[in-house]
Short mmCIF file of C-alpha atoms and ligand atoms in Angstrom, two decimals:
data_model
loop_
_atom_site.label_atom_id
_atom_site.label_comp_id
_atom_site.label_asym_id
_atom_site.label_seq_id
_atom_site.Cartn_x
_atom_site.Cartn_y
_atom_site.Cartn_z
CA UNK F 1 22.15 -5.06 -130.68
CA UNK F 2 22.73 -8.51 -129.13
CA UNK F 3 22.74 -9.14 -125.38
CA UNK F 4 26.47 -9.84 -125.49
CA UNK F 5 27.02 -6.56 -127.24
CA UNK F 6 24.90 -4.74 -124.63
CA UNK F 7 27.02 -6.24 -121.93
CA UNK F 8 30.18 -5.00 -123.62
CA UNK F 9 28.67 -1.52 -124.05
CA UNK F 10 27.76 -1.29 -120.39
CA UNK F 11 31.19 -2.58 -119.34
CA UNK F 12 32.91 -0.04 -121.56
CA UNK F 13 30.75 2.80 -120.32
CA UNK F 14 31.35 1.85 -116.73
CA UNK F 15 35.07 1.80 -117.42
CA UNK F 16 34.96 5.27 -118.95
CA UNK F 17 32.80 6.61 -116.11
CA UNK F 18 35.19 5.33 -113.45
CA UNK F 19 38.05 6.98 -115.31
CA UNK F 20 36.11 10.24 -115.45
CA UNK F 21 35.22 10.09 -111.75
CA UNK F 22 38.82 9.42 -110.81
CA UNK F 23 39.97 12.38 -112.77
CA UNK F 24 37.31 14.61 -111.21
CA UNK F 25 37.98 13.50 -107.64
CA UNK F 26 41.70 14.11 -108.10
CA UNK F 27 40.88 17.76 -108.71
CA UNK F 28 40.01 18.28 -105.02
CA UNK F 29 36.75 20.13 -105.63
CA UNK F 30 38.35 22.85 -107.65
CA UNK F 31 35.96 24.30 -110.21
CA UNK F 32 36.77 23.60 -113.83
CA UNK F 33 39.07 26.19 -115.36
CA UNK F 34 37.07 28.64 -117.42
CA UNK F 35 39.57 28.65 -120.29
CA UNK F 36 40.29 25.35 -122.01
CA UNK F 37 44.04 25.18 -121.79
CA UNK F 38 46.05 22.01 -122.04
CA UNK F 39 47.27 21.64 -118.50
CA UNK F 40 49.77 18.88 -118.07
CA UNK F 41 51.59 17.65 -115.02
CA UNK F 42 54.81 15.79 -115.15
CA UNK F 43 54.93 12.23 -113.92
CA UNK F 44 57.74 10.73 -111.86
CA UNK F 45 58.55 14.02 -110.17
CA UNK F 46 59.54 15.62 -113.46
CA UNK F 47 62.75 13.56 -113.53
CA UNK F 48 64.38 12.78 -116.83
CA UNK F 49 63.51 9.26 -117.89
CA UNK F 50 65.30 6.81 -120.12
CA UNK F 51 65.45 7.21 -123.85
CA UNK F 52 61.99 6.59 -125.27
CA UNK F 53 59.83 6.89 -128.36
CA UNK F 54 57.78 9.99 -129.13
CA UNK F 55 53.99 10.24 -129.05
CA UNK F 56 53.11 12.29 -132.09
CA UNK F 57 49.48 13.08 -132.88
CA UNK F 58 48.00 14.42 -136.10
CA UNK F 59 44.65 16.15 -135.83
CA UNK F 60 42.30 17.88 -138.24
CA UNK F 61 38.93 17.85 -139.95
CA UNK F 62 37.81 14.85 -141.99
CA UNK F 63 39.50 14.90 -145.42
CA UNK F 64 42.39 17.09 -144.26
CA UNK F 65 44.91 14.46 -145.40
CA UNK F 66 46.04 13.10 -142.02
CA UNK F 67 45.96 9.47 -142.96
CA UNK F 68 48.20 9.73 -146.01
CA UNK F 69 50.58 12.10 -144.22
CA UNK F 70 50.84 9.64 -141.32
CA UNK F 71 51.80 6.76 -143.59
CA UNK F 72 54.40 8.87 -145.37
CA UNK F 73 55.89 9.84 -142.00
CA UNK F 74 56.10 6.19 -141.02
CA UNK F 75 58.05 5.30 -144.18
CA UNK F 76 60.35 8.27 -143.66
CA UNK F 77 61.17 7.38 -140.04
CA UNK F 78 61.63 3.71 -140.94
CA UNK F 79 64.08 4.66 -143.67
CA UNK F 80 66.04 6.61 -141.08
CA UNK F 81 66.18 3.46 -138.95
CA UNK F 82 63.76 4.56 -136.21
CA UNK F 83 61.43 2.11 -134.49
CA UNK F 84 58.01 3.51 -135.37
CA UNK F 85 54.39 2.37 -135.47
CA UNK F 86 51.29 3.78 -137.06
CA UNK F 87 48.30 4.07 -134.68
CA UNK F 88 44.87 5.53 -135.15
CA UNK F 89 41.80 6.33 -133.10
CA UNK F 90 39.19 5.11 -133.14
CA UNK F 91 40.97 1.75 -133.15
CA UNK F 92 38.21 -0.21 -134.86
CA UNK F 93 39.82 -3.59 -134.14
CA UNK F 94 38.74 -3.88 -130.52
CA UNK F 95 35.23 -4.74 -129.26
CA UNK F 96 34.66 -1.12 -128.28
CA UNK F 97 36.10 -0.01 -131.63
CA UNK F 98 33.56 -2.17 -133.47
CA UNK F 99 30.71 -0.50 -131.60
CA UNK F 100 32.14 2.89 -132.56
CA UNK F 101 32.52 1.81 -136.16
CA UNK F 102 28.92 0.66 -136.37
CA UNK F 103 27.79 3.97 -134.84
CA UNK F 104 29.83 5.95 -137.37
CA UNK F 105 28.35 3.89 -140.20
CA UNK F 106 24.85 4.79 -138.89
CA UNK F 107 24.17 1.12 -138.19
CA UNK F 108 23.53 1.78 -134.52
CA UNK F 109 22.36 4.75 -132.51
CA UNK F 110 23.73 5.82 -129.17
CA UNK F 111 23.28 8.78 -126.85
CA UNK F 112 25.87 11.51 -127.56
CA UNK F 113 27.38 11.15 -124.08
CA UNK F 114 27.53 7.36 -124.38
CA UNK F 115 29.41 7.40 -127.70
CA UNK F 116 31.76 10.05 -126.32
CA UNK F 117 32.64 7.74 -123.42
CA UNK F 118 33.13 4.82 -125.82
CA UNK F 119 35.65 6.82 -127.87
CA UNK F 120 37.43 7.58 -124.61
CA UNK F 121 37.29 3.95 -123.43
CA UNK F 122 38.84 3.01 -126.79
CA UNK F 123 41.87 5.14 -125.87
CA UNK F 124 41.99 3.85 -122.30
CA UNK F 125 42.05 0.24 -123.47
CA UNK F 126 45.22 1.06 -125.44
CA UNK F 127 46.90 3.24 -122.80
CA UNK F 128 49.17 0.67 -121.17
CA UNK F 129 50.29 -0.74 -124.53
CA UNK F 130 50.96 2.81 -125.68
CA UNK F 131 53.16 3.51 -122.66
CA UNK F 132 55.10 0.27 -122.98
CA UNK F 133 55.73 0.84 -126.70
CA UNK F 134 57.03 4.33 -125.97
CA UNK F 135 59.20 3.11 -123.10
CA UNK F 136 60.68 0.43 -125.35
CA UNK F 137 61.79 3.17 -127.73
CA UNK F 138 59.07 2.99 -130.39
CA UNK F 139 57.76 6.27 -131.76
CA UNK F 140 54.00 6.31 -132.37
CA UNK F 141 52.46 8.37 -135.12
CA UNK F 142 48.83 8.64 -134.12
CA UNK F 143 46.01 9.57 -136.49
CA UNK F 144 43.53 11.35 -134.12
CA UNK F 145 43.49 11.28 -130.32
CA UNK F 146 41.67 12.93 -127.40
CA UNK F 147 41.41 16.25 -129.23
CA UNK F 148 39.21 14.63 -131.87
CA UNK F 149 37.15 13.22 -129.04
CA UNK F 150 36.57 16.63 -127.48
CA UNK F 151 36.26 18.58 -130.75
CA UNK F 152 33.66 16.27 -132.35
CA UNK F 153 31.55 15.74 -129.22
CA UNK F 154 31.56 19.39 -128.19
CA UNK F 155 30.56 20.29 -131.77
CA UNK F 156 27.33 18.42 -130.97
CA UNK F 157 26.75 20.78 -128.06
CA UNK F 158 28.25 18.76 -125.21
CA UNK F 159 30.11 20.80 -122.61
CA UNK F 160 33.80 20.95 -123.47
CA UNK F 161 35.01 20.41 -119.90
CA UNK F 162 32.69 17.43 -119.54
CA UNK F 163 34.18 16.03 -122.74
CA UNK F 164 37.74 16.45 -121.48
CA UNK F 165 37.17 14.77 -118.10
CA UNK F 166 37.38 11.10 -119.18
CA UNK F 167 40.54 11.86 -121.18
CA UNK F 168 42.45 13.08 -118.11
CA UNK F 169 45.27 10.72 -117.24
CA UNK F 170 45.85 9.42 -120.74
CA UNK F 171 49.36 10.09 -121.99
CA UNK F 172 49.76 13.59 -123.37
CA UNK F 173 51.23 13.73 -126.84
CA UNK F 174 54.78 15.02 -127.13
CA UNK F 175 53.62 16.86 -130.22
CA UNK F 176 50.27 17.75 -131.75
CA UNK F 177 50.24 18.74 -135.39
CA UNK F 178 47.04 20.27 -136.74
CA UNK F 179 46.52 19.92 -140.48
CA UNK F 180 44.68 23.12 -141.20
CA UNK F 181 42.08 23.28 -143.95
CA UNK F 182 38.79 25.18 -144.18
CA UNK F 183 35.67 23.01 -143.88
CA UNK F 184 34.64 24.14 -147.36
CA UNK F 185 37.94 23.11 -148.98
CA UNK F 186 37.92 19.78 -147.13
CA UNK F 187 34.41 19.07 -148.43
CA UNK F 188 35.58 19.67 -152.01
CA UNK F 189 38.23 16.94 -151.70
CA UNK F 190 36.61 14.01 -153.44
CA UNK F 191 33.55 14.25 -151.21
CA UNK F 192 33.05 12.70 -147.83
CA UNK F 193 32.83 8.95 -147.28
CA UNK F 194 29.27 8.99 -145.95
CA UNK F 195 30.10 8.33 -142.29
CA UNK F 196 28.33 10.19 -139.54
CA UNK F 197 29.89 13.68 -138.96
CA UNK F 198 31.06 14.00 -142.58
CA UNK F 199 28.87 17.03 -143.32
CA UNK F 200 29.91 20.56 -144.02
CA UNK F 201 27.81 22.31 -141.36
CA UNK F 202 28.97 19.91 -138.67
CA UNK F 203 32.62 20.16 -139.73
CA UNK F 204 32.37 23.95 -139.38
CA UNK F 205 31.47 23.49 -135.72
CA UNK F 206 34.27 20.93 -135.29
CA UNK F 207 36.74 23.49 -136.69
CA UNK F 208 35.57 26.03 -134.09
CA UNK F 209 35.95 23.47 -131.30
CA UNK F 210 39.48 22.63 -132.43
CA UNK F 211 40.30 26.33 -132.32
CA UNK F 212 39.11 26.59 -128.70
CA UNK F 213 41.02 23.48 -127.79
CA UNK F 214 44.35 24.32 -129.40
CA UNK F 215 47.16 26.00 -127.53
CA UNK F 216 50.51 27.57 -128.36
CA UNK F 217 52.29 24.22 -128.35
CA UNK F 218 50.34 22.93 -131.36
CA UNK F 219 52.07 23.09 -134.70
CA UNK F 220 49.73 24.23 -137.42
CA UNK F 221 50.48 23.12 -140.97
CA UNK F 222 48.62 24.43 -144.02
CA UNK F 223 46.95 21.27 -145.32
CA UNK F 224 45.99 22.90 -148.62
CA UNK F 225 49.63 22.90 -149.81
CA UNK F 226 50.72 20.11 -152.17
CA UNK F 227 51.10 16.74 -150.41
CA UNK F 228 54.90 16.81 -150.75
CA UNK F 229 55.18 20.27 -149.19
CA UNK F 230 53.00 19.31 -146.26
CA UNK F 231 55.16 16.20 -145.79
CA UNK F 232 58.35 18.26 -145.91
CA UNK F 233 57.10 20.54 -143.13
CA UNK F 234 55.92 17.60 -141.04
CA UNK F 235 59.32 15.91 -141.29
CA UNK F 236 61.07 19.01 -140.05
CA UNK F 237 58.61 19.48 -137.19
CA UNK F 238 58.65 15.92 -135.90
CA UNK F 239 62.38 15.26 -135.93
CA UNK F 240 63.11 17.66 -133.09
CA UNK F 241 60.43 15.98 -131.01
CA UNK F 242 61.76 12.49 -131.75
CA UNK F 243 65.24 13.60 -130.63
CA UNK F 244 64.05 15.19 -127.36
CA UNK F 245 62.22 12.00 -126.47
CA UNK F 246 65.31 9.93 -127.28
CA UNK F 247 67.12 12.12 -124.78
CA UNK F 248 64.63 11.15 -122.05
CA UNK F 249 61.86 13.75 -122.04
CA UNK F 250 59.58 12.90 -119.08
CA UNK F 251 56.08 11.55 -119.68
CA UNK F 252 53.19 13.92 -119.16
CA UNK F 253 49.49 13.18 -118.67
CA UNK F 254 46.59 14.97 -120.28
CA UNK F 255 44.36 17.46 -118.53
CA UNK F 256 45.31 16.78 -114.91
CA UNK F 257 44.36 20.20 -113.55
N1 LIG K 301 36.01 10.85 -133.82
C1 LIG K 301 37.25 10.33 -133.67
C2 LIG K 301 35.25 11.24 -132.71
O1 LIG K 301 34.13 11.70 -132.85
N2 LIG K 301 35.79 11.07 -131.47
C3 LIG K 301 37.03 10.54 -131.27
O2 LIG K 301 37.48 10.41 -130.12
C4 LIG K 301 37.81 10.16 -132.42
C5 LIG K 301 39.16 9.58 -132.25
O3 LIG K 301 35.39 9.65 -135.71
N3 LIG K 301 34.87 11.79 -138.19
C6 LIG K 301 35.42 10.94 -135.16
C7 LIG K 301 36.20 11.76 -136.14
C8 LIG K 301 35.92 11.10 -137.48
C9 LIG K 301 35.45 9.71 -137.12
O4 LIG K 301 37.63 8.90 -137.67
C10 LIG K 301 36.30 8.58 -137.64
P1 LIG K 301 38.50 8.58 -138.99
O5 LIG K 301 39.83 9.23 -138.71
O6 LIG K 301 37.77 9.20 -140.16
O7 LIG K 301 38.57 7.08 -139.07
MG1 LIG K 302 37.11 10.28 -141.59
#
């Protein structure tokens, strides 16, 4: 790695650490909750806000079909005349995203905690743009978010609460859809692309982590159904969310216990 790159890594890590410390100190010495629930507080005193876009996140194992379902959703919403953008994490276009991409391609090696914080920093660097897009009325369909961060890192053995800490304060999704497929079936789908994490045994642990992380608000869709059927269900699920946000659903932040 070059010196310049080292500098960027240390800046990014520092950024993520400060975010984590802030979130911990705002918890006024309370111990972490023993059960991993998605606790969310309302911003702006829980008041209704102006009409806004919806933050919709698709999660799931590698090869569950998220990416193609996301692009179909985008076309559908555009046809209906909604302002909508396709986002994904990691966002490999930023400096931090390039470090993540090289790590995933096994071209660089980083400590498990360090790469976790980089994934988180990659979301923090997009947070203000995300909020302004939503406020301006644009719905964001996001391929992976903080739940991927926690599920993949905790599958390596990192403590789940430690993994959640740097995510606290990011915008909470208005809807999380989990595309459900067994690790075995996912592995059969045209094979994995050869990136780090794309291995059956590891994906089994990721699936368990997702299970611990999910709560009753998540919508679970059977990802083994034909593509068109999955899309049909997704369309039905997301429309209600888009409408509630248009009516001024307040913003919520992630994991502010
Ligand atoms: N991943 C993704 C993480 O480990 N942490 C994160 O925070 C996020 C967003 O990166 N195997 C993992 C999950 C995937 C890999 O994502 C790349 P994709 O959607 O295959 O480009
Ligand atoms: Mg992948």
